[in-house]
XYZ file of C-alpha atoms in Angstrom:
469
model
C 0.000 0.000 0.000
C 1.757 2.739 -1.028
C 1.998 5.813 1.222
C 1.857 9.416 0.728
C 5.529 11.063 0.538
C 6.432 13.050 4.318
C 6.871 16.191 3.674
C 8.213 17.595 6.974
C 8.822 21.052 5.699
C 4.707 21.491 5.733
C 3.663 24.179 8.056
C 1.059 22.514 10.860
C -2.105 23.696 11.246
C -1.250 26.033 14.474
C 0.850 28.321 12.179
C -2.259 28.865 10.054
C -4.159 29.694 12.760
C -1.754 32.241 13.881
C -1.165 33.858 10.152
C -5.077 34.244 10.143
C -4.998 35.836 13.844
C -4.790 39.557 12.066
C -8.109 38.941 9.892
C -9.793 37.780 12.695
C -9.225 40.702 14.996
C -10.362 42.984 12.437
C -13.567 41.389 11.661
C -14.134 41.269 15.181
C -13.165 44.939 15.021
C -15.874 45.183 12.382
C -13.724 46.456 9.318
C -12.285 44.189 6.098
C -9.307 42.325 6.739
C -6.374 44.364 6.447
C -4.668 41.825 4.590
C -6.428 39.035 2.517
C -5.761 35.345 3.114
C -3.705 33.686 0.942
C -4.235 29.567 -0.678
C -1.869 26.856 0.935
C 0.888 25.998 -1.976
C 1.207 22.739 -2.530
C 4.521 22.777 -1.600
C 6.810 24.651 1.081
C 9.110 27.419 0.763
C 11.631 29.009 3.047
C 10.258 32.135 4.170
C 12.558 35.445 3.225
C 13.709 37.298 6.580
C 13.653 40.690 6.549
C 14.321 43.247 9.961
C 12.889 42.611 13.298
C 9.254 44.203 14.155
C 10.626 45.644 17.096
C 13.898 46.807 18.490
C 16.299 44.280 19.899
C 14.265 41.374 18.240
C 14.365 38.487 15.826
C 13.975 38.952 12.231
C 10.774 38.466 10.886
C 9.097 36.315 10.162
C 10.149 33.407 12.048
C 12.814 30.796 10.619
C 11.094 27.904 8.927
C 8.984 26.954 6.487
C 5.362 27.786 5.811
C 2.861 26.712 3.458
C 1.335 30.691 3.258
C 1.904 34.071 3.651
C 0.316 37.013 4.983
C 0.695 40.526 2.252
C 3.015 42.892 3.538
C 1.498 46.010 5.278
C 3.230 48.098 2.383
C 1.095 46.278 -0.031
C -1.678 49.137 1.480
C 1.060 52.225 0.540
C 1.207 50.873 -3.209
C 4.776 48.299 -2.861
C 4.507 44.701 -2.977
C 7.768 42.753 -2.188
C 9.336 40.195 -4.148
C 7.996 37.169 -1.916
C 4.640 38.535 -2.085
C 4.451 38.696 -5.843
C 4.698 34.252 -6.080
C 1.741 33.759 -3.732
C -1.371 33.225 -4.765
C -4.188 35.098 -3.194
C -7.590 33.665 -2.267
C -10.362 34.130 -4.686
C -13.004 36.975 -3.977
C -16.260 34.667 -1.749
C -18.705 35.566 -4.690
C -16.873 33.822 -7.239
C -16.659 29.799 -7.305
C -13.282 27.778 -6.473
C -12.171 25.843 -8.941
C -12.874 22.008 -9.136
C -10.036 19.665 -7.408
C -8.514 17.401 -9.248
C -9.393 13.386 -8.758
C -6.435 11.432 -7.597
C -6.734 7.581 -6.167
C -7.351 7.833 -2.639
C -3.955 7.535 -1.016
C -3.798 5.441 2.546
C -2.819 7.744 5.542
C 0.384 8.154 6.287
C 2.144 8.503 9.775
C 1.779 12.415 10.609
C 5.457 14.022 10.635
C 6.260 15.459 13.584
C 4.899 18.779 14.482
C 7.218 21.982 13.542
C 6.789 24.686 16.586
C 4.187 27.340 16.227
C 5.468 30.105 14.797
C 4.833 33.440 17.158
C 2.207 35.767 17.201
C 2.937 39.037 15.461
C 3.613 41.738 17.703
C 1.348 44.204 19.048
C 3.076 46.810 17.064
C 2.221 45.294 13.916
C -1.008 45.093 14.585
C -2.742 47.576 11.840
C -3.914 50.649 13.427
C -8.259 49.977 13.599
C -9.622 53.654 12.167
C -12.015 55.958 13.256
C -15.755 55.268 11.947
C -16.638 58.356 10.309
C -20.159 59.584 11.662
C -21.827 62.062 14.237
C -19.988 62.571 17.458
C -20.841 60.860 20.706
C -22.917 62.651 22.657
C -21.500 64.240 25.828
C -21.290 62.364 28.897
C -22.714 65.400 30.535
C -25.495 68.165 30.133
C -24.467 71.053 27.921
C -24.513 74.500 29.970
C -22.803 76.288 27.238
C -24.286 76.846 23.813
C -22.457 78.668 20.500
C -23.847 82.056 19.954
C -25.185 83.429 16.688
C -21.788 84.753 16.079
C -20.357 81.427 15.322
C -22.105 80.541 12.351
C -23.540 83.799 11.285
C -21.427 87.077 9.679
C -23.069 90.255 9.026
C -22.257 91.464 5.743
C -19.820 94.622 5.700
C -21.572 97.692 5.501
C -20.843 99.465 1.843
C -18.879 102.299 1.682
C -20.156 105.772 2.087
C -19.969 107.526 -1.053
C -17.908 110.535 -1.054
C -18.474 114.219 -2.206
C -15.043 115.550 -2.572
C -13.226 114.649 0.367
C -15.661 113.446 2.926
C -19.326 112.411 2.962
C -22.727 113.786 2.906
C -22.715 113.656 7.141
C -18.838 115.122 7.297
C -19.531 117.231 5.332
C -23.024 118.336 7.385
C -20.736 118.462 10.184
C -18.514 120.905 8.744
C -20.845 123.306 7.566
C -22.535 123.154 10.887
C -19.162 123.460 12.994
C -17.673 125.924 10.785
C -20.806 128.209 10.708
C -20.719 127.825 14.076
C -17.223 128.831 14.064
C -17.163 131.802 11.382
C -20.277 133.025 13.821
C -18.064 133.001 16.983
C -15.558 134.675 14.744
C -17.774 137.631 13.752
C -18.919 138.307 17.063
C -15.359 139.022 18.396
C -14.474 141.112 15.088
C -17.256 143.090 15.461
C -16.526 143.468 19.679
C -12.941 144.096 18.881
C -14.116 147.138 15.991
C -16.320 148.640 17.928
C -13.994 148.924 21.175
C -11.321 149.982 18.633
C -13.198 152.914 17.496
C -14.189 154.017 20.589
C -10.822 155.193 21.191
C -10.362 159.352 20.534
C -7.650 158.750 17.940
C -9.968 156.216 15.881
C -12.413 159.056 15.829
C -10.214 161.457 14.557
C -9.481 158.844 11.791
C -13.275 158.317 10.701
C -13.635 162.123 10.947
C -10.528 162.494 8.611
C -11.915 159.769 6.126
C -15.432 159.096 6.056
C -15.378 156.163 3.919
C -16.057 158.237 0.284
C -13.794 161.272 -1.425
C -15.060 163.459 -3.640
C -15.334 162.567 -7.047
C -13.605 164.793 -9.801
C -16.227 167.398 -11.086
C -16.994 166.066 -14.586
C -17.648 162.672 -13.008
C -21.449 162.870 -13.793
C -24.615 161.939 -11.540
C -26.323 159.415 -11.345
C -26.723 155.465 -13.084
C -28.758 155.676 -16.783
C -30.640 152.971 -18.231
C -28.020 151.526 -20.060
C -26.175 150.720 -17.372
C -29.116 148.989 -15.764
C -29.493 146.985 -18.556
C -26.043 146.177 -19.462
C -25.895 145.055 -15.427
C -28.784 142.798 -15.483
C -26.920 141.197 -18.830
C -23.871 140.945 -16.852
C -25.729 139.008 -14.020
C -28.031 136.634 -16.444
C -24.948 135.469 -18.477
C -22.250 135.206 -15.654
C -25.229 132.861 -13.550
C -25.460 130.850 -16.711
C -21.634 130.537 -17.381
C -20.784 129.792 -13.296
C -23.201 126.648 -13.422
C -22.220 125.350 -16.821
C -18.720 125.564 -15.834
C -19.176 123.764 -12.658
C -21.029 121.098 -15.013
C -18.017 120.575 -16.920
C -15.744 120.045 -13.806
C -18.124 117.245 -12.574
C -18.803 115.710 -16.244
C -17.062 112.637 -16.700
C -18.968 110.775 -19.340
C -21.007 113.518 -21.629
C -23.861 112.477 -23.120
C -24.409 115.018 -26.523
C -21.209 116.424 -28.455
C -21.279 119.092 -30.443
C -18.734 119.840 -33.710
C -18.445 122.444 -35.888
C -19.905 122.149 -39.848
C -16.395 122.943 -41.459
C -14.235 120.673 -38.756
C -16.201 117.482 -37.673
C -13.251 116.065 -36.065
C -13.290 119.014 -33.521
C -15.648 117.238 -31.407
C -16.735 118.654 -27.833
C -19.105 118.164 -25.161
C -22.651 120.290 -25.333
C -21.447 121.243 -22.200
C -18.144 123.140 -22.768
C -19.907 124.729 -26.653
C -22.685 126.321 -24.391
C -20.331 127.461 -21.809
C -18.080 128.902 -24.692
C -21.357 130.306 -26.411
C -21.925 131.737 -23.386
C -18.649 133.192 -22.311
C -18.737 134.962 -26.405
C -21.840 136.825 -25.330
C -20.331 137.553 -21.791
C -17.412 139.328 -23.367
C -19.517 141.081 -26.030
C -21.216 142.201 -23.525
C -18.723 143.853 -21.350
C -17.036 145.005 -24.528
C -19.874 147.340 -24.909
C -20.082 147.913 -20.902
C -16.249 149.369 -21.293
C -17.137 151.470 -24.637
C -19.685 153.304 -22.917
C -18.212 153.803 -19.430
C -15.157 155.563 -20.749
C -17.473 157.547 -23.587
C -20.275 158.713 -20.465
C -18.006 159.232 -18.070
C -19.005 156.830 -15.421
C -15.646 155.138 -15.376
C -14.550 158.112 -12.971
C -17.253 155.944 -10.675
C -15.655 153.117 -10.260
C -11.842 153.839 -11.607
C -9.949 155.409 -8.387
C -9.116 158.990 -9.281
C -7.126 159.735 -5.855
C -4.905 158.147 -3.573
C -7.603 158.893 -0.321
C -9.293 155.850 -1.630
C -7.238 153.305 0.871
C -7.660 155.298 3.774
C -11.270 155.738 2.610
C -11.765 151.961 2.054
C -10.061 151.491 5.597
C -12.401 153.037 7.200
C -15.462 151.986 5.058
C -14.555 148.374 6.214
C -14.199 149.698 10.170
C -17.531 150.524 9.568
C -19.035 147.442 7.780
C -17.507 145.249 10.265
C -18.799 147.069 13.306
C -22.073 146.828 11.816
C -22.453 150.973 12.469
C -22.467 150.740 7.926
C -21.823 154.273 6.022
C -24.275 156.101 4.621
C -25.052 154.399 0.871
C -26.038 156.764 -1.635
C -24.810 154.996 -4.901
C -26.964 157.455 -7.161
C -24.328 160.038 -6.410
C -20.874 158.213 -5.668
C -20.127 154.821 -3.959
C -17.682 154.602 -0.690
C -14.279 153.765 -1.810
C -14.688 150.243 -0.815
C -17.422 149.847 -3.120
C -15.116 151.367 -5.962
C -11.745 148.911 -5.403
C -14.312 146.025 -5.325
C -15.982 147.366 -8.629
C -12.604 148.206 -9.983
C -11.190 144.805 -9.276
C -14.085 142.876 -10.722
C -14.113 144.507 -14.525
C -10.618 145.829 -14.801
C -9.021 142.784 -13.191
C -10.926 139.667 -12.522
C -13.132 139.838 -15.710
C -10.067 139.877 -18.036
C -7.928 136.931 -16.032
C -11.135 134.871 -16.665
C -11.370 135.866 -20.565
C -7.738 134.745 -21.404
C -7.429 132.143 -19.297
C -10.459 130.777 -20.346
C -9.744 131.584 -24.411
C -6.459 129.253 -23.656
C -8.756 126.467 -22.504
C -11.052 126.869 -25.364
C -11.102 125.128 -28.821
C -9.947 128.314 -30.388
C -6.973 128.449 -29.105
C -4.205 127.637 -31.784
C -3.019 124.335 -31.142
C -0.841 124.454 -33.868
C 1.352 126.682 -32.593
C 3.944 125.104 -30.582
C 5.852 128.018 -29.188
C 2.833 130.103 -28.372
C 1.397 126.924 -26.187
C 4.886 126.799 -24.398
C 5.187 130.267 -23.490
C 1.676 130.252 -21.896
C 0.880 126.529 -20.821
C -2.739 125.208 -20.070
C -2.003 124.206 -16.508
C -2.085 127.871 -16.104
C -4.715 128.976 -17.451
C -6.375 125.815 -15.517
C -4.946 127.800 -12.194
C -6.315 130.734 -12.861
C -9.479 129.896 -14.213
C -11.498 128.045 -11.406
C -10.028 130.905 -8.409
C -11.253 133.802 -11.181
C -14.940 131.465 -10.885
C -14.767 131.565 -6.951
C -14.005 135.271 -6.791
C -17.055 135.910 -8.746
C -19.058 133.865 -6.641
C -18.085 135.137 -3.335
C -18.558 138.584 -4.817
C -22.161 138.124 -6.371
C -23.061 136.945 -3.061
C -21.560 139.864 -0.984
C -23.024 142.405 -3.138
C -26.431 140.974 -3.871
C -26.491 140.660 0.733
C -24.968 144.645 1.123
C -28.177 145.714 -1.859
C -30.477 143.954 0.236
C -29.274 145.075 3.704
C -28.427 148.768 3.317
C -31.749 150.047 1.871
C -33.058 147.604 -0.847
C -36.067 149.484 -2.657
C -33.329 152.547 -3.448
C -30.533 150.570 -4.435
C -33.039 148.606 -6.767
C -34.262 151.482 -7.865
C -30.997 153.099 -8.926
C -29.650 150.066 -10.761
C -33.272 148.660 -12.205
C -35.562 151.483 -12.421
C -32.575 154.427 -13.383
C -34.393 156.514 -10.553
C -32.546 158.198 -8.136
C -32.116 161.382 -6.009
C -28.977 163.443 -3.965
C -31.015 162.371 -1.173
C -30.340 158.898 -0.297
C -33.531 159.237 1.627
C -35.107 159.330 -1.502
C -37.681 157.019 -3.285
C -37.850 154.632 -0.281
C -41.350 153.781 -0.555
C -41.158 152.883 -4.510
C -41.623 149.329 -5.330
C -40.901 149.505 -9.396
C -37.129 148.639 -9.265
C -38.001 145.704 -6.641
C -40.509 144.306 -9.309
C -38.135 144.541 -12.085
C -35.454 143.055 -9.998
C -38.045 140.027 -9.284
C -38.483 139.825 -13.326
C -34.860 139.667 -13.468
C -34.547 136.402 -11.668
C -37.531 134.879 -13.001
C -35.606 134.813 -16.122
C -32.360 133.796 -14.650
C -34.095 130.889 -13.369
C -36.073 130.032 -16.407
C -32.813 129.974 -18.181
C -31.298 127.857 -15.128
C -34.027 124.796 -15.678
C -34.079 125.342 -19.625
C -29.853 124.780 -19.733
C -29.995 121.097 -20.670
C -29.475 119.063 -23.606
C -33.353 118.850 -24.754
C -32.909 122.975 -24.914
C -29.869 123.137 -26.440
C -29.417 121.004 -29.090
C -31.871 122.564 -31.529
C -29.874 125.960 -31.068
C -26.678 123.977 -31.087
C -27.411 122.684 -34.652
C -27.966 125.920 -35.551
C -24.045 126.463 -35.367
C -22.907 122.658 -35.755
C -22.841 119.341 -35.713
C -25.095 117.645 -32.640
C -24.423 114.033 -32.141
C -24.952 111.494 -29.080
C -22.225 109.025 -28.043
């Protein structure tokens, strides 16, 4: 009876159970096996020793000889080793094993003696069981302490002020009302500190000496004529007009209409700036004819200073003002000498800075000429320009406020109505240059709401080209 060949190099059955020792603890652990089992060979092979699991140790595995072999933990990182790559791994449990092969049963041989159990793995080599993912525990005690609505809520920034200038709407609220309140504080001491001043004896000797007005040469004639009147309420309609078209064009980025003229259509321009120019044309015409007749009627000798008393005049005139004790007005005949510098500095000086710096800003200035630009250069004009527009402004309002507050039906009625009298007493109770003064800036404001693209285009073809954008 023939009998099965020993094989003693055949691992016994207690180093199987100790290879399959890591796949049971981690179905007991409730994961896959971190390692999958491996089929018996049907013959043995010497194990390859590699380093010891811990320090101090034996290599591992074990010496011997074993039938099967567990995959490497760096199998996981991606790295099989040489001895894992000849063993054949078990077959998934959904698909069939194959069919054994029929061999004549074989009688039983004597069992070769038992090899010793190869040792457990140790617990460092154990594969590290991971966290379940999931919801937490639940605390072992009773919250006291719950996140706010800050933790999971953010407000959204607040947007940005917008800006006017420099600061905001509210700074700039805040300024007005702290400076007024300022420039109020201000006057009040200027106008205690005047008033003590001239109570001194040599201040009144000074008033006494100059009363605020000389005498005015004796051809200067008497009296304001119609002309004048007129040419003044010209003067006023056209400089309101060219003030707030010129503050347009400082705050127009984008225009809407251009303009350009019939025999240069590549001269292109904003409405804007051709109704400002339009307007500053008729401004100068204006005062062209305002000159031509003060020096042909005489009145220049009313506002041209014909005598060197006029700064002690005008010294005193402003004393006066600012003590609010005011001169006597009597513009029919002559105006104080602070009146006349004011007058004089307005048409003889101010009016002509703003016509050439503004006619070197302008489309008609020749471009072409290269060493005319350089001797006079547009960043200039540009500083000259806008503080010429502020002087005007500050001066309308001035003199409009001194009209109204020193006697307003006879200084309307000089300048509006041509009436007058040597008396400044005179023509107090007539209303007619009050009305006409109320006409005047009826039409001022008509032609403030009319100045707008709807208005002026139809006029503006007239001259040009009107296109959009």
């Amino acid at each position: 009876m023939a009998s099965a060949p020993a094989n003693p190099q055949i691992t016994p059955p207690e180093s199987d159970a100790a290879a399959s020792a890591p796949v049971q603890v981690a179905h007991s652990a409730g994961m896959e096996p971190a390692f999958p089992r491996v089929a018996p060979l049907e013959s043995a092979t010497a194990l390859r020793r590699g380093l010891p699991r811990v320090p101090g140790g034996e290599p591992w595995p074990p010496e011997g000889l074993a039938t099967a072999a567990v995959a490497d933990v760096a199998t996981s990182a991606g790295g099989a080793s040489e001895s894992q790559q000849n063993v054949a791994r078990v077959p998934d449990a959904g698909t069939p094993a194959p069919a054994a092969e029929t061999t004549p049963a074989a009688p039983a041989a004597p069992a070769a003696p038992a090899a010793p159990a190869a040792p457990a793995a140790p617990a460092a080599a154990t594969p590290a069981v991971a966290e379940p993912a999931g919801p937490r525990a639940p605390l072992p005690f009773t919250r006291s302490v719950w996140p706010g609505r800050a933790a999971t809520h953010r407000p959204a920034p607040r947007p940005e002020p917008a800006r006017i200038g420099p600061f905001t709407k509210t700074q700039w609220a805040g300024a007005v009302v702290f400076g007024g309140l300022g420039l109020l504080f201000a006057a009040a001491m200027a106008v205690l500190l005047v008033r003590f001043l001239l109570s001194l004896d040599g201040m009144r000797d000074f008033l006494a000496t100059y009363p605020g007005e000389y005498h005015l040469p004796d051809a200067a004639p008497v009296g304001i004529p119609a002309w004048l009147g007129w040419q003044h309420f010209f003067n006023a309609f056209l400089m309101v007009l060219i003030i707030r078209s010129g503050l347009t064009i400082r705050r127009e980025k984008r225009p809407a209409v251009f303009w350009a003229p019939k025999n240069n259509p590549k001269g292109k321009t904003s409405l804007t700036i051709w109704f400002h120019q339009a307007l500053d044309i008729f401004w100068l015409v204006n005062g062209v004819v305002f000159i031509v007749l003060l020096f042909v009627t005489g009145q220049w000798m009313r506002i041209v200073p014909t005598s060197w008393e006029v700064i002690p005049n005008a010294v005193s005139a402003a004393l006066q003002y600012v003590s609010l004790d005011w001169p006597t007005e009597n513009g029919w005949v002559n105006y104080n000498s602070l009146q006349q510098l004011a007058y004089f500095a307005t048409v003889f000086l101010a009016a002509p800075l703003a016509a050439i710096s503004g006619y070197r800003m302008s489309g008609m200035w020749p471009k072409g000429n290269a060493k005319l630009s350089a001797a006079y250069p547009i960043e200039w004009a540009r500083k000259i320009h806008f503080p010429v527009m502020l002087y005007f402004v500050v001066f309308i309002v001035i003199h409009v406020a001194l009209v109204l507050a020193t006697g307003a039906l006879r200084n309307l009625n000089h300048m509006y109505a041509a009436q007058g009298s040597v008396d400044p007493t005179a023509y107090a109770d007539n209303w007619t240059g009050f009305w006409m003064f109320v006409l005047s800036l009826v039409a001022i404001a008509a032609a403030w709401v009319a100045a707008r693209p709807l208005v002026l285009a139809p006029v503006a073809r007239l001259f040009g080209t009107v296109s959009g954008r």
